[in-house]
PDB file as gemmi writes it, atoms N, CA and C in Angstrom:
CRYST1    1.000    1.000    1.000  90.00  90.00  90.00 P 1                      
ATOM      1  N   MET A   1       0.820  -1.186   0.000  1.00  0.00           N  
ATOM      2  CA  MET A   1       0.000   0.000   0.000  1.00  0.00           C  
ATOM      3  C   MET A   1       0.874   1.264   0.000  1.00  0.00           C  
ATOM      4  N   ILE A   2       1.871   1.294   0.860  1.00  0.00           N  
ATOM      5  CA  ILE A   2       2.770   2.450   0.921  1.00  0.00           C  
ATOM      6  C   ILE A   2       3.530   2.593  -0.393  1.00  0.00           C  
ATOM      7  N   ALA A   3       3.959   1.464  -0.960  1.00  0.00           N  
ATOM      8  CA  ALA A   3       4.691   1.508  -2.229  1.00  0.00           C  
ATOM      9  C   ALA A   3       3.826   2.117  -3.325  1.00  0.00           C  
ATOM     10  N   LYS A   4       2.546   1.796  -3.316  1.00  0.00           N  
ATOM     11  CA  LYS A   4       1.637   2.337  -4.324  1.00  0.00           C  
ATOM     12  C   LYS A   4       1.502   3.858  -4.167  1.00  0.00           C  
ATOM     13  N   LEU A   5       1.428   4.334  -2.934  1.00  0.00           N  
ATOM     14  CA  LEU A   5       1.332   5.780  -2.700  1.00  0.00           C  
ATOM     15  C   LEU A   5       2.591   6.506  -3.160  1.00  0.00           C  
ATOM     16  N   PHE A   6       3.751   5.924  -2.850  1.00  0.00           N  
ATOM     17  CA  PHE A   6       5.004   6.513  -3.333  1.00  0.00           C  
ATOM     18  C   PHE A   6       5.015   6.526  -4.863  1.00  0.00           C  
ATOM     19  N   ALA A   7       4.597   5.432  -5.487  1.00  0.00           N  
ATOM     20  CA  ALA A   7       4.610   5.331  -6.949  1.00  0.00           C  
ATOM     21  C   ALA A   7       3.715   6.388  -7.584  1.00  0.00           C  
ATOM     22  N   ILE A   8       2.542   6.584  -7.026  1.00  0.00           N  
ATOM     23  CA  ILE A   8       1.622   7.592  -7.557  1.00  0.00           C  
ATOM     24  C   ILE A   8       2.237   8.982  -7.450  1.00  0.00           C  
ATOM     25  N   ASN A   9       2.824   9.289  -6.307  1.00  0.00           N  
ATOM     26  CA  ASN A   9       3.423  10.611  -6.110  1.00  0.00           C  
ATOM     27  C   ASN A   9       4.644  10.834  -6.994  1.00  0.00           C  
ATOM     28  N   VAL A  10       5.451   9.807  -7.198  1.00  0.00           N  
ATOM     29  CA  VAL A  10       6.615   9.935  -8.084  1.00  0.00           C  
ATOM     30  C   VAL A  10       6.144  10.126  -9.523  1.00  0.00           C  
ATOM     31  N   ALA A  11       5.157   9.346  -9.949  1.00  0.00           N  
ATOM     32  CA  ALA A  11       4.658   9.440 -11.322  1.00  0.00           C  
ATOM     33  C   ALA A  11       4.029  10.807 -11.596  1.00  0.00           C  
ATOM     34  N   ASN A  12       3.407  11.398 -10.586  1.00  0.00           N  
ATOM     35  CA  ASN A  12       2.790  12.720 -10.746  1.00  0.00           C  
ATOM     36  C   ASN A  12       3.788  13.859 -10.618  1.00  0.00           C  
ATOM     37  N   GLY A  13       5.004  13.540 -10.201  1.00  0.00           N  
ATOM     38  CA  GLY A  13       6.020  14.568 -10.042  1.00  0.00           C  
ATOM     39  C   GLY A  13       5.960  15.285  -8.704  1.00  0.00           C  
ATOM     40  N   ASN A  14       5.195  14.748  -7.768  1.00  0.00           N  
ATOM     41  CA  ASN A  14       5.061  15.379  -6.454  1.00  0.00           C  
ATOM     42  C   ASN A  14       6.155  14.973  -5.479  1.00  0.00           C  
ATOM     43  N   TYR A  15       6.886  13.903  -5.779  1.00  0.00           N  
ATOM     44  CA  TYR A  15       7.888  13.376  -4.852  1.00  0.00           C  
ATOM     45  C   TYR A  15       9.040  12.809  -5.664  1.00  0.00           C  
ATOM     46  N   PRO A  16      10.277  13.157  -5.336  1.00  0.00           N  
ATOM     47  CA  PRO A  16      11.421  12.629  -6.105  1.00  0.00           C  
ATOM     48  C   PRO A  16      11.717  11.171  -5.742  1.00  0.00           C  
ATOM     49  N   PHE A  17      12.054  10.376  -6.735  1.00  0.00           N  
ATOM     50  CA  PHE A  17      12.340   8.955  -6.519  1.00  0.00           C  
ATOM     51  C   PHE A  17      13.528   8.761  -5.590  1.00  0.00           C  
ATOM     52  N   LYS A  18      14.487   9.670  -5.612  1.00  0.00           N  
ATOM     53  CA  LYS A  18      15.682   9.505  -4.783  1.00  0.00           C  
ATOM     54  C   LYS A  18      15.362   9.573  -3.293  1.00  0.00           C  
ATOM     55  N   ARG A  19      14.232  10.130  -2.911  1.00  0.00           N  
ATOM     56  CA  ARG A  19      13.852  10.217  -1.497  1.00  0.00           C  
ATOM     57  C   ARG A  19      13.022   9.022  -1.025  1.00  0.00           C  
ATOM     58  N   VAL A  20      12.684   8.117  -1.929  1.00  0.00           N  
ATOM     59  CA  VAL A  20      11.962   6.899  -1.546  1.00  0.00           C  
ATOM     60  C   VAL A  20      12.921   6.020  -0.745  1.00  0.00           C  
ATOM     61  N   PRO A  21      12.476   5.439   0.374  1.00  0.00           N  
ATOM     62  CA  PRO A  21      13.358   4.561   1.164  1.00  0.00           C  
ATOM     63  C   PRO A  21      13.906   3.397   0.336  1.00  0.00           C  
ATOM     64  N   LYS A  22      15.177   3.046   0.587  1.00  0.00           N  
ATOM     65  CA  LYS A  22      15.858   2.016  -0.204  1.00  0.00           C  
ATOM     66  C   LYS A  22      15.105   0.695  -0.240  1.00  0.00           C  
ATOM     67  N   VAL A  23      14.495   0.303   0.867  1.00  0.00           N  
ATOM     68  CA  VAL A  23      13.800  -0.989   0.909  1.00  0.00           C  
ATOM     69  C   VAL A  23      12.553  -0.997   0.032  1.00  0.00           C  
ATOM     70  N   LEU A  24      12.001   0.167  -0.265  1.00  0.00           N  
ATOM     71  CA  LEU A  24      10.790   0.247  -1.079  1.00  0.00           C  
ATOM     72  C   LEU A  24      11.059   0.522  -2.556  1.00  0.00           C  
ATOM     73  N   LYS A  25      12.268   0.946  -2.900  1.00  0.00           N  
ATOM     74  CA  LYS A  25      12.559   1.344  -4.281  1.00  0.00           C  
ATOM     75  C   LYS A  25      12.230   0.283  -5.329  1.00  0.00           C  
ATOM     76  N   PRO A  26      12.606  -0.993  -5.131  1.00  0.00           N  
ATOM     77  CA  PRO A  26      12.268  -1.981  -6.168  1.00  0.00           C  
ATOM     78  C   PRO A  26      10.760  -2.123  -6.388  1.00  0.00           C  
ATOM     79  N   LYS A  27       9.995  -2.140  -5.318  1.00  0.00           N  
ATOM     80  CA  LYS A  27       8.543  -2.286  -5.435  1.00  0.00           C  
ATOM     81  C   LYS A  27       7.916  -1.037  -6.049  1.00  0.00           C  
ATOM     82  N   VAL A  28       8.406   0.131  -5.658  1.00  0.00           N  
ATOM     83  CA  VAL A  28       7.891   1.386  -6.207  1.00  0.00           C  
ATOM     84  C   VAL A  28       8.199   1.462  -7.701  1.00  0.00           C  
ATOM     85  N   LYS A  29       9.412   1.077  -8.085  1.00  0.00           N  
ATOM     86  CA  LYS A  29       9.796   1.092  -9.501  1.00  0.00           C  
ATOM     87  C   LYS A  29       8.912   0.149 -10.308  1.00  0.00           C  
ATOM     88  N   GLU A  30       8.599  -1.009  -9.744  1.00  0.00           N  
ATOM     89  CA  GLU A  30       7.718  -1.977 -10.409  1.00  0.00           C  
ATOM     90  C   GLU A  30       6.322  -1.386 -10.613  1.00  0.00           C  
ATOM     91  N   LYS A  31       5.805  -0.712  -9.612  1.00  0.00           N  
ATOM     92  CA  LYS A  31       4.467  -0.116  -9.707  1.00  0.00           C  
ATOM     93  C   LYS A  31       4.445   1.034 -10.716  1.00  0.00           C  
ATOM     94  N   ILE A  32       5.505   1.845 -10.743  1.00  0.00           N  
ATOM     95  CA  ILE A  32       5.587   2.933 -11.719  1.00  0.00           C  
ATOM     96  C   ILE A  32       5.642   2.352 -13.132  1.00  0.00           C  
ATOM     97  N   ALA A  33       6.380   1.264 -13.301  1.00  0.00           N  
ATOM     98  CA  ALA A  33       6.498   0.627 -14.620  1.00  0.00           C  
ATOM     99  C   ALA A  33       5.138   0.166 -15.129  1.00  0.00           C  
ATOM    100  N   THR A  34       4.300  -0.365 -14.253  1.00  0.00           N  
ATOM    101  CA  THR A  34       2.971  -0.800 -14.692  1.00  0.00           C  
ATOM    102  C   THR A  34       2.071   0.392 -15.005  1.00  0.00           C  
ATOM    103  N   MET A  35       2.332   1.526 -14.373  1.00  0.00           N  
ATOM    104  CA  MET A  35       1.513   2.719 -14.623  1.00  0.00           C  
ATOM    105  C   MET A  35       1.865   3.384 -15.947  1.00  0.00           C  
ATOM    106  N   VAL A  36       3.166   3.509 -16.252  1.00  0.00           N  
ATOM    107  CA  VAL A  36       3.569   4.310 -17.407  1.00  0.00           C  
ATOM    108  C   VAL A  36       3.732   3.502 -18.693  1.00  0.00           C  
ATOM    109  N   ASN A  37       4.131   2.242 -18.609  1.00  0.00           N  
ATOM    110  CA  ASN A  37       4.314   1.385 -19.790  1.00  0.00           C  
ATOM    111  C   ASN A  37       5.227   2.001 -20.850  1.00  0.00           C  
ATOM    112  N   ASP A  38       6.247   2.729 -20.420  1.00  0.00           N  
ATOM    113  CA  ASP A  38       7.202   3.352 -21.339  1.00  0.00           C  
ATOM    114  C   ASP A  38       8.569   3.354 -20.668  1.00  0.00           C  
ATOM    115  N   ASP A  39       9.523   2.643 -21.263  1.00  0.00           N  
ATOM    116  CA  ASP A  39      10.844   2.499 -20.653  1.00  0.00           C  
ATOM    117  C   ASP A  39      11.577   3.832 -20.518  1.00  0.00           C  
ATOM    118  N   GLU A  40      11.429   4.697 -21.502  1.00  0.00           N  
ATOM    119  CA  GLU A  40      12.108   5.994 -21.466  1.00  0.00           C  
ATOM    120  C   GLU A  40      11.567   6.869 -20.328  1.00  0.00           C  
ATOM    121  N   LEU A  41      10.258   6.906 -20.190  1.00  0.00           N  
ATOM    122  CA  LEU A  41       9.638   7.679 -19.115  1.00  0.00           C  
ATOM    123  C   LEU A  41       9.959   7.067 -17.755  1.00  0.00           C  
ATOM    124  N   LEU A  42       9.985   5.747 -17.676  1.00  0.00           N  
ATOM    125  CA  LEU A  42      10.341   5.063 -16.431  1.00  0.00           C  
ATOM    126  C   LEU A  42      11.751   5.433 -16.003  1.00  0.00           C  
ATOM    127  N   ALA A  43      12.679   5.450 -16.945  1.00  0.00           N  
ATOM    128  CA  ALA A  43      14.063   5.813 -16.642  1.00  0.00           C  
ATOM    129  C   ALA A  43      14.148   7.257 -16.144  1.00  0.00           C  
ATOM    130  N   LYS A  44      13.371   8.137 -16.748  1.00  0.00           N  
ATOM    131  CA  LYS A  44      13.383   9.542 -16.333  1.00  0.00           C  
ATOM    132  C   LYS A  44      12.805   9.709 -14.927  1.00  0.00           C  
ATOM    133  N   LEU A  45      11.729   9.002 -14.635  1.00  0.00           N  
ATOM    134  CA  LEU A  45      11.082   9.130 -13.328  1.00  0.00           C  
ATOM    135  C   LEU A  45      11.896   8.506 -12.202  1.00  0.00           C  
ATOM    136  N   THR A  46      12.667   7.464 -12.509  1.00  0.00           N  
ATOM    137  CA  THR A  46      13.382   6.741 -11.456  1.00  0.00           C  
ATOM    138  C   THR A  46      14.868   7.063 -11.402  1.00  0.00           C  
ATOM    139  N   GLN A  47      15.289   8.111 -12.068  1.00  0.00           N  
ATOM    140  CA  GLN A  47      16.705   8.481 -11.976  1.00  0.00           C  
ATOM    141  C   GLN A  47      16.989   9.069 -10.602  1.00  0.00           C  
ATOM    142  N   GLU A  48      18.215   8.869 -10.151  1.00  0.00           N  
ATOM    143  CA  GLU A  48      18.566   9.365  -8.810  1.00  0.00           C  
ATOM    144  C   GLU A  48      19.532  10.450  -8.922  1.00  0.00           C  
TER     145      GLU A  48                                                      
END                                                                             
């Protein structure tokens, strides 16, 4: 649930991916990937 909230905020540009806790980053990245379905946009959103 928390990972989904982080993913939504990162995808909307409200929260930087680099501030997501390390333990949640893989799950958040997975959720963002299912939301955007674009590798280029995913790379841009998850850059640190």
